[in-house]
Every structure is written in structure tokens, then in C-alpha cells.
Coordinates of C-alpha atoms and ligand atoms in Angstrom, one line a residue:
M1 CA -4.5 22.6 26.8
E2 CA -2.3 25.3 25.3
S3 CA -1.7 24.8 21.6
I4 CA 0.7 22.1 20.7
A5 CA 1.5 23.8 17.3
P6 CA 4.5 26.0 18.2
A7 CA 6.6 23.2 19.8
L8 CA 5.5 20.7 17.3
L9 CA 6.3 22.8 14.3
R10 CA 9.7 23.8 15.7
W11 CA 10.5 20.1 16.1
Y12 CA 9.2 19.3 12.6
D13 CA 11.4 22.1 11.0
Q14 CA 14.5 20.6 12.6
N15 CA 13.7 16.9 12.4
K16 CA 11.6 16.1 9.3
R17 CA 12.9 13.5 7.0
V18 CA 14.0 14.6 3.5
L19 CA 11.6 12.8 1.2
P20 CA 11.3 13.2 -2.5
F21 CA 7.6 14.3 -2.3
R22 CA 8.6 17.0 0.2
T23 CA 11.7 18.1 -1.8
V24 CA 9.6 18.6 -5.0
S25 CA 6.1 19.0 -3.6
T26 CA 3.6 19.3 -6.4
P27 CA -0.1 18.3 -5.8
Y28 CA 0.3 15.3 -8.1
R29 CA 3.4 14.0 -6.2
V30 CA 1.8 14.5 -2.9
W31 CA -1.3 12.6 -4.1
V32 CA 0.6 9.7 -5.5
S33 CA 2.8 9.5 -2.3
E34 CA -0.2 9.6 0.0
I35 CA -1.8 6.7 -2.0
M36 CA 1.4 4.6 -1.9
L37 CA 1.9 5.2 1.8
Q38 CA -1.6 4.2 2.8
Q39 CA -0.6 0.5 3.4
T40 CA 3.1 0.7 2.8
R41 CA 6.1 1.8 4.9
V42 CA 8.0 4.9 3.7
A43 CA 11.3 3.0 3.1
A44 CA 9.5 0.3 1.0
A45 CA 7.5 2.9 -1.0
L46 CA 10.3 5.2 -1.9
P47 CA 11.8 3.2 -4.8
Y48 CA 8.3 2.7 -6.2
F49 CA 7.6 6.4 -5.9
E50 CA 10.8 7.4 -7.8
R51 CA 10.1 4.8 -10.5
F52 CA 6.5 5.8 -10.8
M53 CA 7.3 9.5 -11.2
Q54 CA 9.9 8.8 -13.8
A55 CA 7.5 6.7 -15.9
L56 CA 4.4 8.9 -15.3
P57 CA 5.4 12.4 -14.4
T58 CA 2.0 14.1 -14.9
V59 CA -1.7 13.4 -14.3
K60 CA -2.1 13.1 -18.1
D61 CA 0.6 10.4 -18.3
L62 CA -1.1 8.4 -15.5
A63 CA -4.6 8.8 -17.1
E64 CA -3.3 7.4 -20.4
C65 CA -1.0 4.7 -19.1
P66 CA -1.8 1.1 -20.4
Q67 CA -3.1 -1.0 -17.6
K68 CA -0.3 -3.6 -18.0
T69 CA 2.4 -0.9 -17.5
L70 CA 0.6 0.5 -14.5
D71 CA 0.3 -2.9 -12.9
K72 CA 4.0 -3.5 -13.5
L73 CA 4.9 -0.2 -11.9
W74 CA 2.9 -1.2 -8.8
E75 CA 4.1 -4.8 -8.8
G76 CA 5.0 -5.9 -5.3
L77 CA 3.4 -2.9 -3.5
G78 CA 0.2 -4.8 -2.9
Y79 CA -3.4 -3.5 -2.6
Y80 CA -3.5 -3.1 -6.4
S81 CA -6.9 -1.5 -6.3
R82 CA -5.0 1.6 -5.2
A83 CA -3.3 1.8 -8.6
R84 CA -6.5 1.2 -10.5
N85 CA -8.3 3.9 -8.5
L86 CA -5.4 6.3 -8.9
Q87 CA -5.7 6.0 -12.7
K88 CA -9.5 6.3 -12.6
A89 CA -9.1 9.5 -10.6
A90 CA -6.5 10.8 -13.1
Q91 CA -8.9 10.1 -15.9
K92 CA -11.6 12.0 -14.1
V93 CA -9.2 14.9 -13.4
M94 CA -8.4 15.1 -17.1
A95 CA -12.1 14.9 -18.1
E96 CA -13.7 17.1 -15.5
Y97 CA -11.1 19.3 -14.0
G98 CA -9.0 20.3 -17.1
G99 CA -6.1 18.1 -15.9
V100 CA -5.7 20.1 -12.7
L101 CA -6.1 18.3 -9.4
P102 CA -8.9 20.2 -7.4
S103 CA -7.7 22.1 -4.4
Q104 CA -10.5 21.5 -1.8
V105 CA -11.5 18.5 0.3
K106 CA -15.1 18.7 -0.9
E107 CA -14.0 18.2 -4.6
L108 CA -11.1 15.8 -3.9
V109 CA -13.3 13.3 -2.1
K110 CA -15.3 12.9 -5.3
L111 CA -12.3 11.2 -6.9
P112 CA -11.9 7.4 -6.8
G113 CA -9.6 6.2 -4.0
I114 CA -9.5 9.5 -2.2
G115 CA -11.1 9.4 1.2
P116 CA -11.2 12.1 3.9
Y117 CA -7.7 11.5 5.1
T118 CA -6.0 11.7 1.7
A119 CA -8.2 14.6 0.7
G120 CA -7.2 16.4 3.9
A121 CA -3.5 15.7 3.3
I122 CA -3.5 16.9 -0.3
A123 CA -5.7 20.0 0.4
S124 CA -3.6 21.1 3.4
I125 CA -0.1 20.2 2.2
S126 CA -0.5 21.4 -1.4
F127 CA -3.1 24.1 -1.2
G128 CA -3.0 25.4 2.4
E129 CA -6.6 24.5 3.2
P130 CA -7.0 24.4 7.0
V131 CA -8.4 20.9 7.2
P132 CA -7.2 17.9 9.3
A133 CA -5.5 14.8 7.9
V134 CA -5.7 12.1 10.5
D135 CA -4.1 8.7 9.8
G136 CA -3.1 5.9 12.2
N137 CA 0.1 7.8 13.3
V138 CA -1.9 10.9 14.2
L139 CA -4.6 8.9 16.0
R140 CA -1.9 7.3 18.1
V141 CA -0.3 10.6 19.0
A142 CA -3.7 12.2 19.8
S143 CA -5.0 9.3 21.9
R144 CA -1.8 9.5 24.0
L145 CA -1.6 13.3 24.2
F146 CA -5.2 13.5 25.5
L147 CA -5.1 10.1 27.3
D148 CA -8.2 9.1 25.4
T149 CA -9.0 5.4 26.1
G150 CA -11.7 5.1 23.6
D151 CA -11.4 2.5 20.9
V152 CA -9.7 4.3 17.9
T153 CA -11.4 1.9 15.4
R154 CA -14.7 3.5 16.3
P155 CA -15.9 6.4 14.2
D156 CA -17.1 8.5 17.2
V157 CA -13.6 8.2 18.9
R158 CA -11.8 9.1 15.6
S159 CA -14.1 12.0 15.1
R160 CA -13.5 13.4 18.6
L161 CA -9.7 13.0 18.4
T162 CA -9.8 14.6 14.9
K163 CA -11.7 17.6 16.3
A164 CA -9.3 18.0 19.2
I165 CA -6.3 17.9 16.9
H166 CA -7.9 20.2 14.3
A167 CA -8.8 22.8 17.0
M168 CA -5.0 23.5 17.5
Q169 CA -4.1 23.7 13.8
P170 CA -2.4 27.0 12.9
P171 CA -4.1 28.7 9.9
D172 CA -0.8 29.8 8.4
R173 CA 0.8 26.3 8.3
P174 CA -2.0 23.7 8.1
G175 CA -0.1 21.2 5.9
D176 CA 3.1 21.4 8.0
Y177 CA 1.0 20.9 11.1
N178 CA -0.6 17.7 9.7
Q179 CA 2.7 16.4 8.5
A180 CA 4.4 17.2 11.7
L181 CA 1.9 15.1 13.6
M182 CA 2.3 12.2 11.2
E183 CA 6.1 12.5 11.4
L184 CA 6.0 12.6 15.2
G185 CA 3.9 9.4 15.1
A186 CA 6.3 7.7 12.7
L187 CA 9.6 8.7 14.4
V188 CA 8.9 9.4 18.1
C189 CA 5.4 8.4 19.3
V190 CA 6.0 5.0 17.7
P191 CA 3.7 1.9 17.8
G192 CA 4.6 -1.5 19.0
G193 CA 6.5 -0.7 22.2
P194 CA 7.3 2.3 24.4
P195 CA 7.3 5.7 22.6
L196 CA 10.5 7.8 22.7
C197 CA 9.0 10.4 25.1
Q198 CA 12.4 11.8 26.0
A199 CA 12.7 13.1 22.5
C200 CA 9.2 14.3 22.2
P201 CA 8.5 18.1 21.8
L202 CA 5.0 17.5 23.4
A203 CA 6.3 15.7 26.5
H204 CA 5.3 18.5 28.9
Q205 CA 1.7 18.5 27.6
C206 CA 1.2 14.8 27.2
A207 CA -1.5 13.3 29.6
A208 CA -0.4 9.7 28.9
L209 CA 3.2 10.5 29.9
A210 CA 2.1 12.3 33.0
A211 CA 0.1 9.2 34.0
G212 CA 2.8 6.8 32.9
R213 CA 0.3 5.1 30.6
Q214 CA 1.8 5.7 27.2
T215 CA 1.8 2.0 26.3
Q216 CA -1.9 1.5 27.3
V217 CA -3.2 3.8 24.5
P218 CA -4.3 3.8 21.8
V219 CA -7.0 1.2 22.6
K220 CA -8.0 -0.9 19.6
A221 CA -10.6 -3.6 19.2
A222 CA -8.9 -7.0 18.4
P223 CA -9.0 -7.5 14.6
K224 CA -11.2 -10.2 13.2
A225 CA -9.4 -13.5 12.6
R226 CA -8.3 -13.9 9.0
R227 CA -9.7 -16.7 6.8
T228 CA -7.2 -19.1 5.4
Q229 CA -7.1 -20.6 1.9
D230 CA -4.9 -23.5 0.7
W231 CA -3.4 -23.3 -2.8
T232 CA -1.0 -25.3 -4.9
V233 CA 1.3 -23.2 -7.2
V234 CA 2.4 -25.0 -10.3
L235 CA 5.5 -23.7 -12.1
A236 CA 5.1 -25.3 -15.5
V237 CA 8.3 -24.5 -17.4
A238 CA 9.4 -25.1 -20.9
D239 CA 12.1 -23.6 -23.1
G240 CA 13.1 -21.1 -20.5
A241 CA 9.6 -19.8 -19.9
V242 CA 6.9 -20.3 -17.3
L243 CA 3.2 -20.7 -17.9
L244 CA 1.1 -17.8 -16.6
N245 CA -2.6 -16.9 -16.7
Q246 CA -4.4 -13.7 -15.9
R247 CA -6.6 -13.4 -12.8
P248 CA -10.2 -12.3 -13.2
A249 CA -10.8 -8.6 -13.9
E250 CA -12.6 -8.2 -10.5
G251 CA -11.8 -9.2 -7.0
L252 CA -8.5 -10.0 -5.2
L253 CA -5.4 -9.2 -7.3
A254 CA -7.7 -8.4 -10.2
G255 CA -6.1 -8.6 -13.6
L256 CA -2.6 -9.6 -12.4
W257 CA -0.7 -12.6 -13.7
Q258 CA 0.0 -15.9 -11.8
P259 CA 1.4 -19.3 -12.4
V260 CA -1.1 -22.2 -12.7
L261 CA -2.9 -22.2 -9.3
L262 CA -4.9 -25.2 -8.1
P263 CA -7.3 -25.0 -5.1
G264 CA -6.2 -27.0 -2.0
H265 CA -2.9 -28.8 -1.4
V266 CA -2.8 -31.4 -4.1
D267 CA -0.4 -34.2 -4.9
E268 CA 1.9 -34.9 -7.9
A269 CA -0.8 -37.0 -9.7
A270 CA -3.3 -34.2 -9.5
V271 CA -0.8 -31.7 -10.7
T272 CA 0.1 -33.9 -13.7
A273 CA -3.6 -34.4 -14.4
A274 CA -4.3 -30.6 -14.3
L275 CA -1.5 -29.9 -16.8
Q276 CA -2.8 -32.7 -19.1
K277 CA -6.2 -31.1 -19.0
L278 CA -4.4 -28.0 -20.4
G279 CA -2.9 -30.1 -23.2
L280 CA 0.6 -30.2 -21.7
R281 CA 2.8 -33.3 -21.3
A282 CA 4.4 -33.1 -17.9
Q283 CA 7.5 -34.7 -16.4
P284 CA 7.3 -35.7 -12.8
P285 CA 6.5 -32.7 -10.6
Q286 CA 9.3 -31.6 -8.1
P287 CA 7.9 -30.4 -4.8
L288 CA 8.9 -26.9 -3.7
C289 CA 9.0 -25.3 -0.3
K290 CA 5.8 -24.1 1.3
A291 CA 5.0 -20.4 1.4
K292 CA 2.5 -18.1 3.1
H293 CA 1.1 -14.8 2.1
V294 CA -1.0 -12.6 4.4
F295 CA -3.5 -10.2 3.0
S296 CA -5.5 -7.8 5.3
H297 CA -8.4 -10.2 5.6
L298 CA -7.1 -13.5 4.3
E299 CA -4.1 -15.8 4.5
W300 CA -2.9 -18.0 1.6
H301 CA -1.1 -21.2 2.5
M302 CA 0.7 -22.4 -0.5
T303 CA 2.5 -25.6 -1.5
G304 CA 4.2 -25.7 -4.9
Y305 CA 5.7 -27.8 -7.7
L306 CA 8.2 -27.2 -10.4
V307 CA 7.1 -29.1 -13.5
P308 CA 9.2 -29.3 -16.7
V309 CA 6.7 -29.8 -19.6
A310 CA 7.2 -30.5 -23.3
P311 CA 7.2 -27.3 -25.3
A312 CA 3.8 -26.6 -26.7
A313 CA 1.6 -23.6 -27.7
A314 CA 0.2 -21.8 -24.6
P315 CA -3.2 -23.1 -23.7
A316 CA -6.2 -20.8 -24.1
G317 CA -6.1 -17.9 -21.6
H318 CA -2.4 -18.6 -20.8
V319 CA 1.0 -17.1 -21.9
W320 CA 4.6 -18.4 -21.8
A321 CA 6.7 -15.8 -20.0
D322 CA 10.5 -15.9 -20.1
R323 CA 12.7 -14.0 -17.7
A324 CA 12.6 -10.7 -19.6
M325 CA 8.8 -10.8 -19.8
L326 CA 8.5 -11.6 -16.1
D327 CA 10.8 -8.7 -15.3
G328 CA 9.3 -6.2 -17.7
V329 CA 5.9 -7.1 -18.9
Y330 CA 3.7 -9.3 -16.7
A331 CA 2.9 -8.1 -13.2
V332 CA 3.0 -11.0 -10.8
P333 CA 1.7 -10.3 -7.2
G334 CA 4.1 -10.3 -4.3
A335 CA 2.0 -13.3 -2.9
F336 CA 4.1 -15.5 -5.3
R337 CA 7.4 -14.0 -4.2
A338 CA 8.8 -17.3 -2.9
F339 CA 8.1 -19.0 -6.2
R340 CA 9.6 -16.1 -8.2
Q341 CA 12.8 -16.9 -6.4
V342 CA 12.6 -20.5 -7.8
L343 CA 12.0 -19.1 -11.3
K344 CA 15.0 -16.8 -11.1
K345 CA 17.2 -19.9 -10.8
C346 CA 15.6 -22.0 -13.5
L347 CA 14.6 -19.5 -16.3
Ligands
SF4_401 S1 5.2 12.3 25.3 FE1 5.4 10.2 24.6 S2 3.4 9.3 24.6 FE2 3.2 11.6 24.7 S3 3.0 12.2 22.6 FE3 5.1 12.4 23.1 S4 6.0 10.4 22.5 FE4 3.8 10.2 22.5

């Protein structure tokens, strides 16, 4: 196949989205944007990116940021281990690299949270290293372009597609080439339906289009079924504040804050008893609507109660959080979004 680079780069120069980490493209900004975009759509990540950069404009600021502030900046983005790893990596950059992000893939992958894709993206975009950066968008484009019907979740298939794409990377614009492939996957060779082949700069080279099989690739093994867990969310409120406790320091949503959470779907009597155990005198619990939150491997099915309680000191391990503290201090995971809406009305 003749190189795809000339047509692809021409298309990219004319069609790339104006994004803040492209407009001002420092290695630090590219790094943070790549981490944010790992599990999050561009439109959803942009306000977070702007806020993050205003609060923590340098690697040093990130390394020294109190954890509570960092969690708050990340609140709602999900996959909070990304933020923790980002900070651990910033601390390592300060301690071992004089505060300057390393420029090569072989050094970047030594930093927490940076795998081959992110390292390739930073090294090629910010430092011009001629390395690949193959994410889900690029895999989709490549599997269609070469009509490769291998399962793209398999390492050997990913590796062969990466090699094929890398072989056509122009040495003078490696970062733009990588970004152009990602952009093509995001805007034209889209997932979840027919791609927009009539707008594709690679249409005359595309094997899937020639065979009329664009929607049959990429091939992916069916994901494993998610486990489900049932929880009861208890919004215990007194004096314009809700009772929160901090999740364990390890595991799912580590260190974030949550309302009282009881395992299973329990009734009013069990809710009242649980609050009594915490030393709180509860009025009759008012049932709330059900809510569901989907993690990558797990689904939470939640019922909830709003429970006015008599004002009292916060039980051990808990805090009372008023509206301002909920907005500005305590990071509550997006899993509780439906219940935050209830609190907005009653705090
Ligand atoms: S021609 Fe269609 S299927 Fe092929 S790379 Fe372009 S958008 Fe994707």
C-alpha cells in the first residue's frame, strides 16, 4: 500500500479540531489531556482540563497538590486512579527528572499511569520521537484500512496493526500523523454505525470500503458480563448538611466521600436501625428513586432514602457537609449523581 501519510496529513491540517491542549501544546498539557481522554469523551473532558490547568498549571503544582483538592478537580470524571497516578508521576518527575517530563518512550513508561499508548502520544506530539500511539480510534481505522478481521482485543492483532501503521509514519511529523489517525477515528471512521467514508481522505486506499465490509471490522471479543451489586444510599440530613464518610484508601473510588451506604436493598426499619447504631435519632425515612451506575466491570443498583435526623455531632469517621462543602471540599463520585440532585433541593 502506498503511504497514507500525505493524504491523511492534508486532511488533518484542514479539519483538526481546535482544542486547548493543541493550541497551547506543552508536554505537561499533552500528558494531562491524554490521561483525561483515556476513558472520557473530548467534550466531557474539556471543562475539566481547563479547570485543572488553571488550578495546577505546572508539574510542581500537581506534585504538591493536597489530595482532597486533586480529588475535587477530578470529581465526576471517573476512574479516579488516573488522578492519583498522575500525581505520583508528577512527584517522580520532580524527584528524579528535575521537574522536566522525560522526552522518550523508554523513560515515560517508567512513570505511574503512563502505558505504551500515552508514552507514544507524549513522545511523538511533544518531542517528535517517531513512535506509534495506537488507541481504540487508531485500531478501528487500521483494522478497516487493512481489512484485518483479527480480534483487536488480542495483543498479537494490536501489535501487527501497530506495526503496519507505524511503517507509514513520516519522520518529520510523527506527532501530527498519530493525532491525525486518532482524529480520523473520532470524526470520520466512527464507531457504532457506518463510518463516513465519503468524507475520508483514505477512501481510495481502504480495503474494507473496497469490499463493502466497513461495518464488519474491527472484530472484538464480547466483553465479560459485569457483576452487579445492590446498595441502599442513605441521605441523613440535619441543619442543612448531609452525613458523609470517606471510602477506604484502596480499591474502587478510593478515598472519595459518600453518603451512608448500606449493602443490599434494605427497608425503612433497617435504615433507622443503621442510623441509630451511628448514634443518630432518625425521623421516618422517605424513599427516593432508584439509580444505577455502571463501572467498567461492575454495576451498582441503588435504592435510596432521605432521612431527616436530629442534629448531633458527626459519628466517628463521618463529617457533616453543607452545600458549600459539597461543592468545594468533598469529592463525591459521579456514581451518586442522582442523589446529589436530591441534596441540591434540600440543603
Ligand atoms: S474509507 Fe471508511 S472505513 Fe475506510 S478508513 Fe475511511 S472512513 Fe474508515
